[in-house]
Tab-separated table of C-alpha atoms in Angstrom:
chain	number	residue	atom	x	y	z
X	1398	MET	CA	20.472	27.930	19.982
X	1399	GLU	CA	23.476	28.928	17.829
X	1400	LYS	CA	24.860	25.068	17.741
X	1401	VAL	CA	23.400	22.095	17.687
X	1402	ARG	CA	25.005	19.238	19.665
X	1403	PHE	CA	25.157	15.781	17.861
X	1404	GLY	CA	25.839	12.476	18.899
X	1405	VAL	CA	26.492	9.518	16.345
X	1406	VAL	CA	25.233	5.998	15.893
X	1407	GLY	CA	27.265	3.948	13.893
X	1408	THR	CA	31.668	4.111	13.267
X	1409	ASN	CA	31.635	3.230	9.681
X	1410	PHE	CA	32.379	4.920	6.433
X	1411	ILE	CA	29.452	6.838	6.168
X	1412	ALA	CA	29.389	8.194	9.750
X	1413	ASP	CA	33.249	9.991	8.888
X	1414	TRP	CA	31.156	11.318	5.356
X	1415	MET	CA	28.799	12.620	7.080
X	1416	ILE	CA	30.988	14.012	10.013
X	1417	ASN	CA	33.377	15.390	7.295
X	1418	GLY	CA	30.289	17.389	5.061
X	1419	ALA	CA	28.306	18.452	8.890
X	1420	ARG	CA	31.770	20.097	10.024
X	1421	GLN	CA	31.340	22.653	6.967
X	1422	ASP	CA	28.293	24.423	8.998
X	1423	GLU	CA	29.287	26.397	11.983
X	1424	ARG	CA	26.019	25.254	13.606
X	1425	PHE	CA	27.106	21.918	13.709
X	1426	GLU	CA	29.024	20.614	16.654
X	1427	LEU	CA	29.931	16.536	17.470
X	1428	ALA	CA	29.519	15.953	21.096
X	1429	ALA	CA	29.361	12.164	21.146
X	1430	VAL	CA	29.752	9.216	20.072
X	1431	TYR	CA	27.936	5.618	20.672
X	1432	SER	CA	29.444	2.006	19.962
X	1433	ARG	CA	29.032	-1.198	20.998
X	1434	THR	CA	32.953	-1.776	22.151
X	1435	GLN	CA	34.547	1.231	24.228
X	1436	GLU	CA	37.588	0.471	22.221
X	1437	ARG	CA	35.570	1.189	18.972
X	1438	ALA	CA	34.108	4.450	20.174
X	1439	ASP	CA	37.664	5.608	21.482
X	1440	MET	CA	39.230	4.844	18.237
X	1441	PHE	CA	36.198	6.489	16.140
X	1442	ALA	CA	36.124	9.480	18.905
X	1443	ALA	CA	40.202	10.024	18.314
X	1444	LYS	CA	39.871	10.474	14.281
X	1445	HIS	CA	36.981	12.483	14.906
X	1446	ASN	CA	38.210	15.169	18.144
X	1447	ILE	CA	34.593	13.406	19.681
X	1448	PRO	CA	34.736	14.667	23.550
X	1449	HIS	CA	32.049	12.304	24.339
X	1450	THR	CA	31.525	7.881	24.298
X	1451	PHE	CA	29.129	5.654	24.930
X	1452	THR	CA	28.800	2.093	24.715
X	1453	SER	CA	24.955	1.854	26.513
X	1454	ILE	CA	22.913	3.231	23.880
X	1455	GLU	CA	20.165	4.073	26.335
X	1456	GLU	CA	22.686	6.660	28.464
X	1457	MET	CA	23.664	8.198	25.110
X	1458	ALA	CA	19.734	8.972	24.710
X	1459	ALA	CA	19.229	10.099	28.225
X	1460	SER	CA	22.109	12.429	28.236
X	1461	GLY	CA	21.937	16.411	28.670
X	1462	LEU	CA	25.108	16.223	26.170
X	1463	ILE	CA	23.608	16.130	22.960
X	1464	ASP	CA	20.177	17.860	21.129
X	1465	ALA	CA	20.528	15.665	18.222
X	1466	VAL	CA	21.610	12.216	16.505
X	1467	TYR	CA	23.032	10.772	13.479
X	1468	ILE	CA	22.269	7.384	13.473
X	1469	ALA	CA	24.063	5.135	10.729
X	1470	SER	CA	23.197	1.765	12.281
X	1471	PRO	CA	22.333	-1.393	10.143
X	1472	ASN	CA	19.113	-0.630	8.906
X	1473	PHE	CA	17.508	-3.348	11.300
X	1474	LEU	CA	17.838	-1.094	13.980
X	1475	HIS	CA	16.919	2.379	12.444
X	1476	ALA	CA	13.512	2.384	13.935
X	1477	SER	CA	13.934	1.114	16.807
X	1478	GLN	CA	16.955	3.657	17.443
X	1479	SER	CA	15.320	6.648	16.268
X	1480	ILE	CA	12.471	6.134	18.214
X	1481	LEU	CA	14.504	5.855	21.763
X	1482	PHE	CA	16.036	9.321	21.002
X	1483	MET	CA	12.959	10.744	20.316
X	1484	SER	CA	11.292	9.413	23.040
X	1485	HIS	CA	14.050	11.388	25.229
X	1486	GLY	CA	13.599	14.533	23.210
X	1487	LYS	CA	16.496	14.334	20.838
X	1488	HIS	CA	16.088	15.021	17.114
X	1489	VAL	CA	17.306	12.218	14.594
X	1490	LEU	CA	18.489	12.508	11.206
X	1491	CYS	CA	18.254	8.682	10.088
X	1492	GLU	CA	20.329	7.025	7.665
X	1493	LYS	CA	18.680	5.914	4.218
X	1494	PRO	CA	16.720	3.649	4.412
X	1495	PHE	CA	14.767	5.098	6.478
X	1496	ALA	CA	13.879	1.925	8.561
X	1497	SER	CA	12.499	-1.899	7.940
X	1498	ASN	CA	9.349	-1.293	6.447
X	1499	ALA	CA	6.301	0.946	5.924
X	1500	ALA	CA	4.827	-0.248	9.661
X	1501	GLU	CA	8.465	0.738	11.192
X	1502	VAL	CA	8.547	4.577	9.642
X	1503	ARG	CA	4.770	4.970	10.702
X	1504	ALA	CA	5.617	4.142	14.122
X	1505	MET	CA	8.808	6.279	13.809
X	1506	THR	CA	6.873	9.918	12.648
X	1507	GLU	CA	4.210	9.099	15.344
X	1508	ALA	CA	7.119	9.300	17.300
X	1509	SER	CA	8.365	12.708	16.206
X	1510	LYS	CA	4.790	13.784	16.559
X	1511	LYS	CA	4.635	12.691	19.923
X	1512	TYR	CA	7.237	13.888	21.685
X	1513	ASN	CA	7.454	17.330	19.208
X	1514	VAL	CA	11.036	16.667	17.643
X	1515	THR	CA	12.734	16.833	13.908
X	1516	LEU	CA	13.156	13.404	12.400
X	1517	MET	CA	14.315	13.444	9.104
X	1518	GLU	CA	15.381	10.739	6.515
X	1519	ALA	CA	19.325	11.033	5.620
X	1520	MET	CA	18.843	10.819	1.683
X	1521	LYS	CA	21.819	13.465	0.508
X	1522	THR	CA	20.799	13.653	-2.770
X	1523	THR	CA	17.577	15.084	-3.282
X	1524	LEU	CA	19.069	18.195	-1.094
X	1525	MET	CA	21.833	18.591	-3.050
X	1526	PRO	CA	21.980	21.775	-5.447
X	1527	ASN	CA	21.894	19.942	-8.943
X	1528	PHE	CA	18.520	18.134	-7.635
X	1529	LEU	CA	16.842	21.271	-7.038
X	1530	SER	CA	17.865	22.798	-10.461
X	1531	VAL	CA	16.710	19.210	-12.229
X	1532	LYS	CA	13.053	19.815	-10.428
X	1533	GLU	CA	13.178	24.079	-11.490
X	1534	ASN	CA	14.212	22.973	-15.070
X	1535	LEU	CA	11.821	19.653	-15.697
X	1536	PRO	CA	8.362	22.879	-16.910
X	1537	ARG	CA	11.248	22.758	-20.081
X	1538	ILE	CA	10.892	19.908	-20.990
X	1539	GLY	CA	7.017	19.597	-21.566
X	1540	LYS	CA	4.732	17.186	-20.782
X	1541	LEU	CA	6.783	14.295	-18.636
X	1542	ARG	CA	6.932	10.972	-20.115
X	1543	ARG	CA	9.662	8.886	-18.697
X	1544	TYR	CA	12.048	8.574	-16.363
X	1545	VAL	CA	14.917	5.661	-16.072
X	1546	SER	CA	17.197	5.770	-13.300
X	1547	SER	CA	20.359	3.071	-12.579
X	1548	TYR	CA	22.101	2.712	-9.718
X	1549	CYS	CA	24.382	-0.800	-10.269
X	1550	GLN	CA	27.607	-0.884	-8.607
X	1551	TYR	CA	29.412	-4.087	-7.397
X	1552	SER	CA	29.482	-4.783	-3.619
X	1553	SER	CA	33.177	-4.545	-2.075
X	1554	ARG	CA	31.686	-7.680	0.137
X	1555	TYR	CA	30.274	-9.401	-2.465
X	1556	ASP	CA	33.782	-11.381	-3.390
X	1557	LYS	CA	33.317	-12.433	0.370
X	1558	TYR	CA	30.094	-13.768	-0.471
X	1559	LYS	CA	30.995	-15.839	-3.546
X	1560	ALA	CA	33.818	-17.436	-0.968
X	1561	GLY	CA	31.111	-18.216	1.404
X	1562	ILE	CA	31.966	-15.410	3.779
X	1563	ILE	CA	28.414	-13.757	4.665
X	1564	GLU	CA	28.605	-10.054	5.338
X	1565	ASN	CA	26.060	-7.380	6.811
X	1566	ALA	CA	25.010	-6.963	3.010
X	1567	PHE	CA	23.770	-9.812	2.388
X	1568	ARG	CA	22.151	-10.924	4.876
X	1569	ARG	CA	18.140	-10.179	5.483
X	1570	GLU	CA	18.078	-10.134	9.352
X	1571	MET	CA	19.928	-6.917	8.786
X	1572	SER	CA	16.859	-5.697	6.896
X	1573	ASN	CA	19.276	-5.840	3.657
X	1574	GLY	CA	19.898	-6.054	-0.244
X	1575	ALA	CA	19.651	-4.330	-3.672
X	1576	ALA	CA	16.944	-2.447	-3.095
X	1577	MET	CA	17.089	-1.467	0.288
X	1578	ASP	CA	20.801	-0.322	-0.004
X	1579	ILE	CA	20.923	0.788	-3.630
X	1580	GLY	CA	17.190	1.059	-4.952
X	1581	VAL	CA	16.311	3.980	-2.456
X	1582	TYR	CA	18.670	6.127	-4.118
X	1583	THR	CA	16.841	5.855	-7.870
X	1584	ILE	CA	13.358	5.314	-5.997
X	1585	TYR	CA	13.892	8.539	-4.031
X	1586	PRO	CA	14.228	11.539	-6.220
X	1587	MET	CA	11.268	9.896	-7.967
X	1588	VAL	CA	8.581	10.250	-5.315
X	1589	VAL	CA	10.074	13.356	-4.614
X	1590	LEU	CA	9.726	14.579	-8.489
X	1591	PHE	CA	6.411	12.388	-9.303
X	1592	GLY	CA	4.583	11.302	-6.082
X	1593	ARG	CA	3.419	7.823	-5.987
X	1594	PRO	CA	3.316	5.679	-8.991
X	1595	GLN	CA	-0.347	4.186	-9.763
X	1596	LYS	CA	1.536	0.297	-10.227
X	1597	ILE	CA	4.631	-1.428	-9.656
X	1598	GLU	CA	6.416	-4.644	-11.845
X	1599	ALA	CA	9.359	-5.713	-9.849
X	1600	SER	CA	11.694	-8.498	-10.940
X	1601	GLY	CA	14.978	-9.371	-9.687
X	1602	ILE	CA	17.658	-11.865	-8.367
X	1603	MET	CA	17.565	-13.348	-5.284
X	1604	LEU	CA	20.809	-14.557	-3.426
X	1605	SER	CA	20.821	-17.797	-1.356
X	1606	THR	CA	20.892	-15.535	1.831
X	1607	GLY	CA	17.326	-14.340	0.828
X	1608	VAL	CA	18.079	-11.196	-0.104
X	1609	ASP	CA	18.102	-9.335	-3.644
X	1610	GLY	CA	21.268	-9.056	-5.171
X	1611	GLN	CA	19.781	-6.764	-8.017
X	1612	GLY	CA	16.359	-5.863	-9.513
X	1613	ALA	CA	14.431	-4.315	-12.074
X	1614	VAL	CA	11.605	-2.177	-11.690
X	1615	ASN	CA	8.441	-0.483	-13.998
X	1616	PHE	CA	6.121	2.151	-12.316
X	1617	GLN	CA	3.049	3.166	-14.358
X	1618	TYR	CA	2.410	7.309	-13.672
X	1619	GLU	CA	-0.874	9.118	-15.057
X	1620	GLY	CA	0.837	9.517	-18.617
X	1621	MET	CA	4.019	8.756	-17.798
X	1622	ASN	CA	6.288	5.131	-17.439
X	1623	ALA	CA	9.694	4.924	-15.029
X	1624	THR	CA	11.899	2.149	-14.934
X	1625	VAL	CA	14.997	1.489	-12.373
X	1626	LEU	CA	17.765	-0.539	-12.284
X	1627	TYR	CA	19.866	-1.164	-9.541
X	1628	SER	CA	22.331	-4.236	-8.312
X	1629	LYS	CA	24.904	-5.114	-5.524
X	1630	ILE	CA	26.277	-7.758	-7.835
X	1631	ALA	CA	27.536	-6.094	-11.276
X	1632	ASP	CA	27.968	-2.526	-12.362
X	1633	SER	CA	26.986	-0.102	-14.738
X	1634	SER	CA	27.794	3.547	-15.716
X	1635	LEU	CA	24.234	4.372	-17.177
X	1636	PRO	CA	23.040	7.985	-16.194
X	1637	THR	CA	19.467	9.014	-15.064
X	1638	GLU	CA	17.251	10.808	-17.996
X	1639	ILE	CA	14.079	12.643	-17.380
X	1640	GLN	CA	12.291	12.510	-20.822
X	1641	GLY	CA	9.287	14.757	-21.871
X	1642	GLU	CA	8.021	15.865	-25.170
X	1643	ASP	CA	10.147	19.021	-25.239
X	1644	GLY	CA	13.497	17.696	-24.691
X	1645	ASN	CA	15.337	15.430	-21.860
X	1646	ILE	CA	17.152	16.365	-18.868
X	1647	THR	CA	20.202	14.151	-17.571
X	1648	ILE	CA	21.656	12.969	-14.659
X	1649	ASP	CA	25.184	11.774	-14.683
X	1650	ARG	CA	24.474	9.498	-11.175
X	1651	ILE	CA	21.562	9.269	-9.581
X	1652	ASN	CA	24.047	8.715	-6.190
X	1653	LEU	CA	26.471	12.264	-6.415
X	1654	MET	CA	24.458	13.779	-8.574
X	1655	HIS	CA	27.709	16.160	-9.630
X	1656	LYS	CA	26.443	16.549	-13.229
X	1657	ALA	CA	22.825	17.486	-14.757
X	1658	SER	CA	22.349	18.762	-18.377
X	1659	ILE	CA	19.343	19.459	-20.657
X	1660	MET	CA	18.318	18.778	-23.724
X	1661	PRO	CA	15.700	21.457	-24.996
X	1662	ARG	CA	13.651	20.394	-28.524
X	1663	LYS	CA	13.413	23.253	-30.427
X	1664	PRO	CA	12.496	24.098	-33.933
X	1665	LYS	CA	15.084	25.078	-36.484
X	1666	THR	CA	13.066	27.435	-37.986
X	1667	ALA	CA	9.587	29.088	-37.353
X	1668	ALA	CA	7.993	27.460	-40.049
X	1669	SER	CA	9.968	23.805	-39.924
X	1670	ASN	CA	8.925	20.470	-38.512
X	1671	LEU	CA	12.159	20.013	-38.087
X	1672	TYR	CA	13.782	20.162	-34.805
X	1673	PHE	CA	17.480	19.675	-33.009
X	1674	THR	CA	18.539	19.669	-29.355
X	1675	GLN	CA	21.689	21.112	-28.099
X	1676	GLU	CA	22.698	20.155	-24.394
X	1677	GLU	CA	22.865	22.536	-22.036
X	1678	ASP	CA	24.341	22.105	-18.702
X	1679	ILE	CA	22.583	23.224	-16.033
X	1680	SER	CA	24.882	21.777	-12.667
X	1681	ARG	CA	25.339	24.292	-9.788
X	1682	HIS	CA	28.488	23.851	-8.996
X	1683	SER	CA	29.558	24.461	-4.733
X	1684	GLU	CA	32.711	24.215	-2.974
X	1685	LYS	CA	30.502	22.674	0.206
X	1686	ASP	CA	31.010	18.779	0.365
X	1687	ASP	CA	28.188	16.594	-0.786
X	1688	TYR	CA	27.045	15.668	3.092
X	1689	TYR	CA	26.646	19.364	3.390
X	1690	PHE	CA	23.453	19.860	2.043
X	1691	GLU	CA	21.349	17.136	4.266
X	1692	MET	CA	22.795	18.433	7.537
X	1693	ALA	CA	22.269	22.204	6.811
X	1694	GLU	CA	18.747	21.402	5.951
X	1695	PHE	CA	18.488	19.315	9.159
X	1696	ILE	CA	19.538	21.395	11.554
X	1697	SER	CA	17.747	24.601	9.675
X	1698	LEU	CA	14.475	22.394	10.625
X	1699	ILE	CA	15.690	22.104	14.134
X	1700	MET	CA	16.569	25.698	14.593
X	1701	ASP	CA	13.372	26.899	13.318
X	1702	GLY	CA	11.132	24.794	15.285
X	1703	ARG	CA	9.889	22.370	11.950
X	1704	ARG	CA	9.510	18.644	12.405
X	1705	GLU	CA	9.947	17.385	8.800
X	1706	SER	CA	11.606	18.722	6.054
X	1707	SER	CA	9.321	19.602	2.695
X	1708	VAL	CA	11.410	17.921	0.647
X	1709	ASN	CA	12.715	14.655	2.430
X	1710	SER	CA	9.062	14.721	4.061
X	1711	HIS	CA	7.621	12.087	6.482
X	1712	ALA	CA	5.019	11.375	3.510
X	1713	ASN	CA	8.419	10.831	0.843
X	1714	SER	CA	10.008	8.722	2.864
X	1715	LEU	CA	6.772	6.787	3.590
X	1716	ILE	CA	5.726	6.317	0.074
X	1717	THR	CA	9.362	5.193	-1.180
X	1718	ILE	CA	9.893	2.549	1.545
X	1719	GLU	CA	6.095	0.978	0.717
X	1720	ILE	CA	7.428	1.228	-2.652
X	1721	ILE	CA	10.276	-0.980	-1.320
X	1722	ASP	CA	7.442	-3.054	0.705
X	1723	GLU	CA	5.853	-4.214	-2.711
X	1724	ILE	CA	8.789	-4.861	-4.557
X	1725	ARG	CA	9.954	-7.315	-1.822
X	1726	ARG	CA	6.961	-8.922	-2.004
X	1727	GLN	CA	6.649	-9.138	-5.667
X	1728	THR	CA	10.482	-10.604	-5.497
X	1729	GLY	CA	9.902	-12.665	-2.472
X	1730	VAL	CA	12.119	-10.789	0.138
X	1731	THR	CA	11.122	-10.764	3.726
X	1732	PHE	CA	12.803	-9.474	6.596
X	1733	PRO	CA	12.499	-11.063	10.336
X	1734	ALA	CA	11.344	-7.363	11.090
X	1735	ASP	CA	8.460	-7.468	8.969
X	1736	GLU	CA	7.375	-10.438	11.283
X	1737	ASN	CA	8.301	-8.197	14.928
X	1738	PRO	CA	6.265	-5.280	14.436
X	1739	LEU	CA	7.394	-2.067	16.754
X	1740	ILE	CA	5.010	-2.053	19.333
């Protein structure tokens, strides 16, 4: 296989971004798009020069025109659509959050095993060069003591919400809200680096639609604390920081990871008890688009015959959604999908 023929489910701006990055990989071929209406499918196909359009997702899943699919539909559809495509032997790259809850993620990973196809969550940041640099530099800051991450971004849809116009971003039936849409960016890297926390304490601000507008979560690890802050109703420019006994690592924006730096703590002299820190840029600059790296990882998995990534692994995706399930339990966020498990 020299190229992987992709279908796209979803015609939003995230699909636009993914396509732009994916086309930097010569192994990527965009073959089809699905939309509920022919008009929207035709518009998206014309914009991206896509040869085939579908308004039946079942027909696209069964089609011999594609080998894999990128799913960028609303959160509540992720699991059912992923399983549909996998049941037809198609490899699936599914947007974050992977699914509505842990039960759906387990059903997805079981389908990957049953149909022997590749399945990966499209969490772009953990596959970017700067995240790899952060991971490789962790030993330099000694025994780890704290992870603090913030992603707070006032939603472009929040003004409409306040005006009484409720869009998908604030609808519980869509399995949305701050923890799902934004908090996941702070939690997934934490899971990849440090694994499952021992304890979770969450608080949040609920909106009238039953989703969370923002949240703050404290985690306990063995010998280490972690705190994440996320919001769709306020902005923040706080960076992410990993603190160790011998220094700290800073990431500019956890959702972008365009810059990373380290400040190791060093003695002023061999005989001195005084210390100093000096910032060192550990960023790895690339000419590639931010969305290139997850697609390159996914295509490599397919071509190597592997069902899952070692970074965006099924286990890491499951732990992340289990954490979000617990955050939702503590903050009182429920979804219709919680009451209608996949069969």
